[in-house]
Amino acid sequence: MRRAQPFETSDGTILNVDMAGEGPSVIFQHGLCGDAAQTDEVFPRDAGFRRETIEARGHGHSQAGNPERLSIATFCDDIAAYIEKNLALPIVIGGISMGAAIALRLAVRRPDLVKALIIARPAWLTASAPENMAPNAEVGRLLKALPLGEAKTAFLAGPVGVRLAAEAPDNLASLAGFFCRTPLDVTAELLTKISNDGPDVTEKEVGNLTVPTLIIGHDRDSIHPLSHARALAERIAGACLVQITSKTESRPQYVADFRLAMGNFLKEL
């Protein structure tokens, strides 16, 4: 059963912590403009762990707080503060997309917190503003520049929308959904700022990681290219790469594959 509790950050922003299951805690973070429903869907039900998702500023039921503090670094600081206050160290940390970038940064910057790492569908390697995140930034730009209806029409009819319709329909569906995500001003700010942000880690730092690491990826995904998952698996010594079914091919199988990969990893810790 899912339950929630508030967490107040150092600057007074109230974040929602969503959790389910019993056992040692796993911090498992959602993607950009997502929420805890995304992590809850794919977290294994029988692994004997408790999933905890700290919904990032401006996501889910968390407050946005100061717009200037919407960044991957701030999201990481919030999670580190929550862990230090509430959990026994070290713990398993992971995430999907933006959540994967957050987990990677935490593993590098705060190794005292992390005993194992789960990187699912990574959208970043080490550099900020990767080209694969440009569609998200474009949605944010259009939301700021045009009335809502015109913004969505322009995106779907534009070159990015047309390309994704052919290459990665699931990506396109997610991006199209951002045009009805409220509040729109926060959505636009998140899409522009976070798409141009990054984990702020170096290849050497990633290569120095020694914790057990699971990396999950799949094909037919332009925003989370399988090549990113493979590259991180090559850089992190001993990392286990699992390729799962894409949501474009079969969402039920994607969920089943994801849960199986995570469950097998967690049971071996």
PDB file of C-alpha atoms in Angstrom:
ATOM      1  CA  MET A   1       0.000   0.000   0.000  1.00  0.00           C
ATOM      2  CA  ARG A   2       1.311   3.426  -0.951  1.00  0.00           C
ATOM      3  CA  ARG A   3       1.600   6.095   1.699  1.00  0.00           C
ATOM      4  CA  ALA A   4       3.033   9.590   1.821  1.00  0.00           C
ATOM      5  CA  GLN A   5       4.704  11.980   4.220  1.00  0.00           C
ATOM      6  CA  PRO A   6       5.962  15.556   3.917  1.00  0.00           C
ATOM      7  CA  PHE A   7       9.603  16.597   4.104  1.00  0.00           C
ATOM      8  CA  GLU A   8      10.664  20.207   4.602  1.00  0.00           C
ATOM      9  CA  THR A   9      13.866  21.304   2.883  1.00  0.00           C
ATOM     10  CA  SER A  10      16.390  23.732   4.314  1.00  0.00           C
ATOM     11  CA  ASP A  11      14.719  26.650   2.525  1.00  0.00           C
ATOM     12  CA  GLY A  12      11.208  25.723   3.684  1.00  0.00           C
ATOM     13  CA  THR A  13       9.977  24.002   0.506  1.00  0.00           C
ATOM     14  CA  ILE A  14       7.652  21.099   1.311  1.00  0.00           C
ATOM     15  CA  LEU A  15       8.318  17.925  -0.670  1.00  0.00           C
ATOM     16  CA  ASN A  16       6.128  14.847  -0.863  1.00  0.00           C
ATOM     17  CA  VAL A  17       7.749  11.508  -0.044  1.00  0.00           C
ATOM     18  CA  ASP A  18       5.818   8.601  -1.561  1.00  0.00           C
ATOM     19  CA  MET A  19       6.578   5.097  -0.317  1.00  0.00           C
ATOM     20  CA  ALA A  20       5.367   1.531  -0.601  1.00  0.00           C
ATOM     21  CA  GLY A  21       6.487  -1.877   0.637  1.00  0.00           C
ATOM     22  CA  GLU A  22       8.371  -3.050   3.694  1.00  0.00           C
ATOM     23  CA  GLY A  23      12.055  -3.661   4.254  1.00  0.00           C
ATOM     24  CA  PRO A  24      15.279  -1.695   3.750  1.00  0.00           C
ATOM     25  CA  SER A  25      14.708   1.579   1.926  1.00  0.00           C
ATOM     26  CA  VAL A  26      15.505   2.114  -1.745  1.00  0.00           C
ATOM     27  CA  ILE A  27      15.438   5.727  -2.912  1.00  0.00           C
ATOM     28  CA  PHE A  28      14.055   5.493  -6.441  1.00  0.00           C
ATOM     29  CA  GLN A  29      13.511   8.765  -8.293  1.00  0.00           C
ATOM     30  CA  HIS A  30      11.164   9.704 -11.142  1.00  0.00           C
ATOM     31  CA  GLY A  31      11.898  11.421 -14.434  1.00  0.00           C
ATOM     32  CA  LEU A  32      11.485  15.021 -15.580  1.00  0.00           C
ATOM     33  CA  CYS A  33       7.878  16.205 -15.109  1.00  0.00           C
ATOM     34  CA  GLY A  34       7.006  12.761 -13.744  1.00  0.00           C
ATOM     35  CA  ASP A  35       6.027  11.709 -10.241  1.00  0.00           C
ATOM     36  CA  ALA A  36       5.983   8.739  -7.889  1.00  0.00           C
ATOM     37  CA  ALA A  37       3.425   6.879 -10.011  1.00  0.00           C
ATOM     38  CA  GLN A  38       6.218   6.327 -12.549  1.00  0.00           C
ATOM     39  CA  THR A  39       8.506   4.680 -10.019  1.00  0.00           C
ATOM     40  CA  ASP A  40       5.744   2.760  -8.278  1.00  0.00           C
ATOM     41  CA  GLU A  41       4.662   1.140 -11.551  1.00  0.00           C
ATOM     42  CA  VAL A  42       8.007  -0.555 -12.186  1.00  0.00           C
ATOM     43  CA  PHE A  43       9.307  -1.231  -8.673  1.00  0.00           C
ATOM     44  CA  PRO A  44       9.328  -4.974  -7.882  1.00  0.00           C
ATOM     45  CA  ARG A  45       6.576  -5.954  -5.479  1.00  0.00           C
ATOM     46  CA  ASP A  46       8.263  -8.968  -3.868  1.00  0.00           C
ATOM     47  CA  ALA A  47      11.886  -7.916  -3.472  1.00  0.00           C
ATOM     48  CA  GLY A  48      11.644  -7.246   0.286  1.00  0.00           C
ATOM     49  CA  PHE A  49      12.485  -3.552   0.005  1.00  0.00           C
ATOM     50  CA  ARG A  50      10.578  -0.333   0.637  1.00  0.00           C
ATOM     51  CA  ARG A  51      10.468   2.097  -2.277  1.00  0.00           C
ATOM     52  CA  GLU A  52      10.818   5.743  -1.289  1.00  0.00           C
ATOM     53  CA  THR A  53      10.416   8.453  -3.928  1.00  0.00           C
ATOM     54  CA  ILE A  54      11.059  12.060  -2.927  1.00  0.00           C
ATOM     55  CA  GLU A  55       9.015  13.922  -5.516  1.00  0.00           C
ATOM     56  CA  ALA A  56      11.334  16.668  -6.739  1.00  0.00           C
ATOM     57  CA  ARG A  57      10.514  20.353  -6.480  1.00  0.00           C
ATOM     58  CA  GLY A  58       7.710  21.198  -8.899  1.00  0.00           C
ATOM     59  CA  HIS A  59       6.800  17.527  -9.394  1.00  0.00           C
ATOM     60  CA  GLY A  60       3.900  15.460  -8.111  1.00  0.00           C
ATOM     61  CA  HIS A  61       2.595  16.798  -4.800  1.00  0.00           C
ATOM     62  CA  SER A  62       5.785  18.704  -3.944  1.00  0.00           C
ATOM     63  CA  GLN A  63       6.007  22.462  -3.907  1.00  0.00           C
ATOM     64  CA  ALA A  64       8.109  24.149  -6.579  1.00  0.00           C
ATOM     65  CA  GLY A  65       9.676  26.648  -4.205  1.00  0.00           C
ATOM     66  CA  ASN A  66      12.071  29.215  -5.617  1.00  0.00           C
ATOM     67  CA  PRO A  67      12.231  28.813  -9.440  1.00  0.00           C
ATOM     68  CA  GLU A  68      15.929  29.657  -9.317  1.00  0.00           C
ATOM     69  CA  ARG A  69      16.531  26.450  -7.364  1.00  0.00           C
ATOM     70  CA  LEU A  70      15.020  24.089  -9.927  1.00  0.00           C
ATOM     71  CA  SER A  71      18.127  22.087 -10.795  1.00  0.00           C
ATOM     72  CA  ILE A  72      19.523  18.580 -10.625  1.00  0.00           C
ATOM     73  CA  ALA A  73      22.028  19.737  -8.006  1.00  0.00           C
ATOM     74  CA  THR A  74      19.247  21.076  -5.764  1.00  0.00           C
ATOM     75  CA  PHE A  75      17.169  17.923  -6.231  1.00  0.00           C
ATOM     76  CA  CYS A  76      20.210  15.904  -5.145  1.00  0.00           C
ATOM     77  CA  ASP A  77      20.798  18.098  -2.098  1.00  0.00           C
ATOM     78  CA  ASP A  78      17.152  17.651  -1.066  1.00  0.00           C
ATOM     79  CA  ILE A  79      17.435  13.862  -1.302  1.00  0.00           C
ATOM     80  CA  ALA A  80      20.718  13.772   0.589  1.00  0.00           C
ATOM     81  CA  ALA A  81      19.175  15.837   3.395  1.00  0.00           C
ATOM     82  CA  TYR A  82      16.173  13.500   3.554  1.00  0.00           C
ATOM     83  CA  ILE A  83      18.383  10.408   3.690  1.00  0.00           C
ATOM     84  CA  GLU A  84      20.600  11.858   6.431  1.00  0.00           C
ATOM     85  CA  LYS A  85      17.601  12.770   8.559  1.00  0.00           C
ATOM     86  CA  ASN A  86      15.444   9.675   8.077  1.00  0.00           C
ATOM     87  CA  LEU A  87      17.363   6.596   6.930  1.00  0.00           C
ATOM     88  CA  ALA A  88      20.149   4.253   8.020  1.00  0.00           C
ATOM     89  CA  LEU A  89      23.218   4.569   5.782  1.00  0.00           C
ATOM     90  CA  PRO A  90      24.229   3.507   3.226  1.00  0.00           C
ATOM     91  CA  ILE A  91      21.258   2.672   0.994  1.00  0.00           C
ATOM     92  CA  VAL A  92      20.374   1.707  -2.570  1.00  0.00           C
ATOM     93  CA  ILE A  93      19.759   4.753  -4.763  1.00  0.00           C
ATOM     94  CA  GLY A  94      18.331   4.756  -8.270  1.00  0.00           C
ATOM     95  CA  GLY A  95      16.051   6.454 -10.711  1.00  0.00           C
ATOM     96  CA  ILE A  96      14.574   6.738 -14.170  1.00  0.00           C
ATOM     97  CA  SER A  97      15.785   9.345 -16.707  1.00  0.00           C
ATOM     98  CA  MET A  98      16.263  12.521 -14.649  1.00  0.00           C
ATOM     99  CA  GLY A  99      16.105  10.278 -11.601  1.00  0.00           C
ATOM    100  CA  ALA A 100      18.996   8.278 -13.034  1.00  0.00           C
ATOM    101  CA  ALA A 101      21.058  11.470 -13.401  1.00  0.00           C
ATOM    102  CA  ILE A 102      20.233  12.369  -9.797  1.00  0.00           C
ATOM    103  CA  ALA A 103      21.261   8.908  -8.598  1.00  0.00           C
ATOM    104  CA  LEU A 104      24.514   9.068 -10.570  1.00  0.00           C
ATOM    105  CA  ARG A 105      25.378  12.467  -9.114  1.00  0.00           C
ATOM    106  CA  LEU A 106      24.620  11.253  -5.589  1.00  0.00           C
ATOM    107  CA  ALA A 107      26.808   8.185  -6.058  1.00  0.00           C
ATOM    108  CA  VAL A 108      29.710  10.409  -7.158  1.00  0.00           C
ATOM    109  CA  ARG A 109      29.234  13.351  -4.791  1.00  0.00           C
ATOM    110  CA  ARG A 110      27.981  11.480  -1.720  1.00  0.00           C
ATOM    111  CA  PRO A 111      29.462   7.981  -1.780  1.00  0.00           C
ATOM    112  CA  ASP A 112      28.858   7.726   1.985  1.00  0.00           C
ATOM    113  CA  LEU A 113      25.114   7.502   1.239  1.00  0.00           C
ATOM    114  CA  VAL A 114      25.195   4.876  -1.501  1.00  0.00           C
ATOM    115  CA  LYS A 115      25.740   1.121  -1.267  1.00  0.00           C
ATOM    116  CA  ALA A 116      24.278   0.251  -4.695  1.00  0.00           C
ATOM    117  CA  LEU A 117      23.119   2.152  -7.772  1.00  0.00           C
ATOM    118  CA  ILE A 118      20.266   1.678 -10.257  1.00  0.00           C
ATOM    119  CA  ILE A 119      20.371   3.729 -13.464  1.00  0.00           C
ATOM    120  CA  ALA A 120      17.266   3.224 -15.601  1.00  0.00           C
ATOM    121  CA  ARG A 121      16.766   4.698 -19.082  1.00  0.00           C
ATOM    122  CA  PRO A 122      19.529   7.306 -18.668  1.00  0.00           C
ATOM    123  CA  ALA A 123      19.032  10.545 -20.571  1.00  0.00           C
ATOM    124  CA  TRP A 124      22.394  12.006 -19.488  1.00  0.00           C
ATOM    125  CA  LEU A 125      25.944  10.709 -19.419  1.00  0.00           C
ATOM    126  CA  THR A 126      28.143  13.436 -17.915  1.00  0.00           C
ATOM    127  CA  ALA A 127      27.585  16.523 -20.098  1.00  0.00           C
ATOM    128  CA  SER A 128      24.858  19.103 -19.606  1.00  0.00           C
ATOM    129  CA  ALA A 129      22.214  19.812 -22.259  1.00  0.00           C
ATOM    130  CA  PRO A 130      22.648  16.587 -24.260  1.00  0.00           C
ATOM    131  CA  GLU A 131      21.138  16.677 -27.741  1.00  0.00           C
ATOM    132  CA  ASN A 132      18.640  13.932 -26.881  1.00  0.00           C
ATOM    133  CA  MET A 133      17.019  16.282 -24.336  1.00  0.00           C
ATOM    134  CA  ALA A 134      16.395  18.985 -26.961  1.00  0.00           C
ATOM    135  CA  PRO A 135      12.754  17.877 -27.567  1.00  0.00           C
ATOM    136  CA  ASN A 136      11.936  18.529 -23.903  1.00  0.00           C
ATOM    137  CA  ALA A 137      13.568  21.947 -24.086  1.00  0.00           C
ATOM    138  CA  GLU A 138      11.594  22.689 -27.257  1.00  0.00           C
ATOM    139  CA  VAL A 139       8.297  21.931 -25.493  1.00  0.00           C
ATOM    140  CA  GLY A 140       9.308  24.271 -22.692  1.00  0.00           C
ATOM    141  CA  ARG A 141      10.249  27.002 -25.160  1.00  0.00           C
ATOM    142  CA  LEU A 142       6.946  26.727 -26.992  1.00  0.00           C
ATOM    143  CA  LEU A 143       4.949  26.795 -23.750  1.00  0.00           C
ATOM    144  CA  LYS A 144       6.640  30.077 -22.883  1.00  0.00           C
ATOM    145  CA  ALA A 145       6.314  31.608 -26.359  1.00  0.00           C
ATOM    146  CA  LEU A 146       2.830  30.651 -27.615  1.00  0.00           C
ATOM    147  CA  PRO A 147      -0.738  30.183 -26.367  1.00  0.00           C
ATOM    148  CA  LEU A 148      -1.266  26.595 -25.234  1.00  0.00           C
ATOM    149  CA  GLY A 149      -3.208  25.312 -28.255  1.00  0.00           C
ATOM    150  CA  GLU A 150      -0.811  26.906 -30.710  1.00  0.00           C
ATOM    151  CA  ALA A 151       2.202  25.597 -28.813  1.00  0.00           C
ATOM    152  CA  LYS A 152       1.045  21.985 -28.977  1.00  0.00           C
ATOM    153  CA  THR A 153       0.065  22.236 -32.638  1.00  0.00           C
ATOM    154  CA  ALA A 154       3.414  23.780 -33.519  1.00  0.00           C
ATOM    155  CA  PHE A 155       5.295  21.029 -31.728  1.00  0.00           C
ATOM    156  CA  LEU A 156       3.364  18.106 -33.211  1.00  0.00           C
ATOM    157  CA  ALA A 157       3.610  19.536 -36.730  1.00  0.00           C
ATOM    158  CA  GLY A 158       7.236  20.592 -36.396  1.00  0.00           C
ATOM    159  CA  PRO A 159      10.312  18.567 -37.340  1.00  0.00           C
ATOM    160  CA  VAL A 160      10.852  17.175 -33.829  1.00  0.00           C
ATOM    161  CA  GLY A 161       7.270  16.016 -33.485  1.00  0.00           C
ATOM    162  CA  VAL A 162       7.227  14.432 -36.923  1.00  0.00           C
ATOM    163  CA  ARG A 163      10.531  12.656 -36.288  1.00  0.00           C
ATOM    164  CA  LEU A 164       9.458  11.267 -32.949  1.00  0.00           C
ATOM    165  CA  ALA A 165       6.137  10.070 -34.345  1.00  0.00           C
ATOM    166  CA  ALA A 166       8.130   7.783 -36.632  1.00  0.00           C
ATOM    167  CA  GLU A 167      11.073   6.908 -34.381  1.00  0.00           C
ATOM    168  CA  ALA A 168       9.782   6.897 -30.806  1.00  0.00           C
ATOM    169  CA  PRO A 169       6.002   7.209 -30.421  1.00  0.00           C
ATOM    170  CA  ASP A 170       6.191   6.715 -26.663  1.00  0.00           C
ATOM    171  CA  ASN A 171       8.498   9.725 -26.356  1.00  0.00           C
ATOM    172  CA  LEU A 172       6.074  11.775 -28.416  1.00  0.00           C
ATOM    173  CA  ALA A 173       3.121  10.747 -26.234  1.00  0.00           C
ATOM    174  CA  SER A 174       4.994  11.826 -23.107  1.00  0.00           C
ATOM    175  CA  LEU A 175       5.975  15.163 -24.608  1.00  0.00           C
ATOM    176  CA  ALA A 176       2.443  15.815 -25.861  1.00  0.00           C
ATOM    177  CA  GLY A 177       1.194  15.213 -22.325  1.00  0.00           C
ATOM    178  CA  PHE A 178       3.314  18.062 -21.003  1.00  0.00           C
ATOM    179  CA  PHE A 179       1.027  20.541 -22.778  1.00  0.00           C
ATOM    180  CA  CYS A 180      -1.731  19.727 -20.285  1.00  0.00           C
ATOM    181  CA  ARG A 181       0.489  19.379 -17.208  1.00  0.00           C
ATOM    182  CA  THR A 182      -0.317  22.014 -14.604  1.00  0.00           C
ATOM    183  CA  PRO A 183       0.784  24.516 -13.529  1.00  0.00           C
ATOM    184  CA  LEU A 184       1.999  25.316 -17.033  1.00  0.00           C
ATOM    185  CA  ASP A 185       4.520  27.929 -15.935  1.00  0.00           C
ATOM    186  CA  VAL A 186       6.287  25.433 -13.660  1.00  0.00           C
ATOM    187  CA  THR A 187       6.193  22.800 -16.416  1.00  0.00           C
ATOM    188  CA  ALA A 188       7.780  25.213 -18.893  1.00  0.00           C
ATOM    189  CA  GLU A 189      10.461  26.208 -16.378  1.00  0.00           C
ATOM    190  CA  LEU A 190      11.312  22.597 -15.553  1.00  0.00           C
ATOM    191  CA  LEU A 191      11.504  21.525 -19.189  1.00  0.00           C
ATOM    192  CA  THR A 192      13.799  24.374 -20.191  1.00  0.00           C
ATOM    193  CA  LYS A 193      16.036  24.399 -17.105  1.00  0.00           C
ATOM    194  CA  ILE A 194      16.466  20.690 -16.475  1.00  0.00           C
ATOM    195  CA  SER A 195      16.889  19.813 -20.170  1.00  0.00           C
ATOM    196  CA  ASN A 196      19.834  22.199 -20.245  1.00  0.00           C
ATOM    197  CA  ASP A 197      21.205  20.930 -16.933  1.00  0.00           C
ATOM    198  CA  GLY A 198      23.184  17.792 -16.140  1.00  0.00           C
ATOM    199  CA  PRO A 199      24.595  15.685 -13.311  1.00  0.00           C
ATOM    200  CA  ASP A 200      27.825  17.732 -13.261  1.00  0.00           C
ATOM    201  CA  VAL A 201      30.117  14.716 -12.953  1.00  0.00           C
ATOM    202  CA  THR A 202      33.172  13.784 -14.983  1.00  0.00           C
ATOM    203  CA  GLU A 203      33.921  10.635 -16.928  1.00  0.00           C
ATOM    204  CA  LYS A 204      36.777   9.924 -14.531  1.00  0.00           C
ATOM    205  CA  GLU A 205      34.468  10.216 -11.514  1.00  0.00           C
ATOM    206  CA  VAL A 206      31.950   7.863 -13.115  1.00  0.00           C
ATOM    207  CA  GLY A 207      34.750   5.445 -13.957  1.00  0.00           C
ATOM    208  CA  ASN A 208      35.876   5.459 -10.331  1.00  0.00           C
ATOM    209  CA  LEU A 209      32.527   4.198  -9.018  1.00  0.00           C
ATOM    210  CA  THR A 210      32.833   0.817  -7.329  1.00  0.00           C
ATOM    211  CA  VAL A 211      29.350   0.157  -5.926  1.00  0.00           C
ATOM    212  CA  PRO A 212      27.193  -2.621  -7.410  1.00  0.00           C
ATOM    213  CA  THR A 213      25.365  -1.029 -10.340  1.00  0.00           C
ATOM    214  CA  LEU A 214      22.373  -2.038 -12.440  1.00  0.00           C
ATOM    215  CA  ILE A 215      21.763  -0.212 -15.713  1.00  0.00           C
ATOM    216  CA  ILE A 216      18.449  -0.646 -17.551  1.00  0.00           C
ATOM    217  CA  GLY A 217      17.825   0.474 -21.127  1.00  0.00           C
ATOM    218  CA  HIS A 218      15.789  -0.280 -24.199  1.00  0.00           C
ATOM    219  CA  ASP A 219      15.644   0.636 -27.865  1.00  0.00           C
ATOM    220  CA  ARG A 220      13.101   2.780 -29.771  1.00  0.00           C
ATOM    221  CA  ASP A 221      13.700   5.648 -27.358  1.00  0.00           C
ATOM    222  CA  SER A 222      15.215   8.851 -28.720  1.00  0.00           C
ATOM    223  CA  ILE A 223      15.267  10.702 -25.399  1.00  0.00           C
ATOM    224  CA  HIS A 224      16.788   7.797 -23.468  1.00  0.00           C
ATOM    225  CA  PRO A 225      18.997   6.191 -26.115  1.00  0.00           C
ATOM    226  CA  LEU A 226      20.185   2.660 -25.495  1.00  0.00           C
ATOM    227  CA  SER A 227      23.668   3.899 -26.400  1.00  0.00           C
ATOM    228  CA  HIS A 228      23.670   5.956 -23.161  1.00  0.00           C
ATOM    229  CA  ALA A 229      22.934   2.851 -21.096  1.00  0.00           C
ATOM    230  CA  ARG A 230      25.674   0.934 -22.886  1.00  0.00           C
ATOM    231  CA  ALA A 231      28.178   3.753 -22.442  1.00  0.00           C
ATOM    232  CA  LEU A 232      27.582   3.957 -18.697  1.00  0.00           C
ATOM    233  CA  ALA A 233      27.803   0.179 -18.396  1.00  0.00           C
ATOM    234  CA  GLU A 234      31.218   0.329 -20.060  1.00  0.00           C
ATOM    235  CA  ARG A 235      32.443   3.118 -17.789  1.00  0.00           C
ATOM    236  CA  ILE A 236      31.302   1.719 -14.420  1.00  0.00           C
ATOM    237  CA  ALA A 237      33.365  -1.300 -13.461  1.00  0.00           C
ATOM    238  CA  GLY A 238      31.264  -4.412 -12.947  1.00  0.00           C
ATOM    239  CA  ALA A 239      27.997  -2.749 -13.935  1.00  0.00           C
ATOM    240  CA  CYS A 240      25.229  -5.073 -15.098  1.00  0.00           C
ATOM    241  CA  LEU A 241      23.377  -3.894 -18.217  1.00  0.00           C
ATOM    242  CA  VAL A 242      19.876  -5.291 -18.803  1.00  0.00           C
ATOM    243  CA  GLN A 243      18.022  -4.479 -22.022  1.00  0.00           C
ATOM    244  CA  ILE A 244      14.255  -4.627 -21.541  1.00  0.00           C
ATOM    245  CA  THR A 245      11.252  -4.383 -23.844  1.00  0.00           C
ATOM    246  CA  SER A 246      10.427  -0.839 -24.925  1.00  0.00           C
ATOM    247  CA  LYS A 247       7.110   0.771 -24.011  1.00  0.00           C
ATOM    248  CA  THR A 248       6.517   1.364 -27.705  1.00  0.00           C
ATOM    249  CA  GLU A 249       6.575  -2.387 -28.292  1.00  0.00           C
ATOM    250  CA  SER A 250       4.587  -3.468 -25.215  1.00  0.00           C
ATOM    251  CA  ARG A 251       3.989  -1.467 -22.041  1.00  0.00           C
ATOM    252  CA  PRO A 252       2.922  -4.527 -19.974  1.00  0.00           C
ATOM    253  CA  GLN A 253       6.090  -6.365 -20.982  1.00  0.00           C
ATOM    254  CA  TYR A 254       8.168  -3.248 -20.301  1.00  0.00           C
ATOM    255  CA  VAL A 255       6.812  -3.158 -16.750  1.00  0.00           C
ATOM    256  CA  ALA A 256       7.313  -6.896 -16.240  1.00  0.00           C
ATOM    257  CA  ASP A 257      10.890  -6.755 -17.573  1.00  0.00           C
ATOM    258  CA  PHE A 258      11.727  -3.706 -15.478  1.00  0.00           C
ATOM    259  CA  ARG A 259      10.431  -5.304 -12.271  1.00  0.00           C
ATOM    260  CA  LEU A 260      12.301  -8.524 -12.988  1.00  0.00           C
ATOM    261  CA  ALA A 261      15.607  -6.756 -13.631  1.00  0.00           C
ATOM    262  CA  MET A 262      15.331  -4.656 -10.473  1.00  0.00           C
ATOM    263  CA  GLY A 263      14.082  -7.557  -8.371  1.00  0.00           C
ATOM    264  CA  ASN A 264      16.959  -9.818  -9.395  1.00  0.00           C
ATOM    265  CA  PHE A 265      19.481  -7.052  -8.652  1.00  0.00           C
ATOM    266  CA  LEU A 266      18.049  -6.210  -5.239  1.00  0.00           C
ATOM    267  CA  LYS A 267      17.864  -9.852  -4.152  1.00  0.00           C
ATOM    268  CA  GLU A 268      21.594 -10.238  -4.810  1.00  0.00           C
ATOM    269  CA  LEU A 269      22.602  -7.352  -2.538  1.00  0.00           C
TER     270      LEU A 269
END
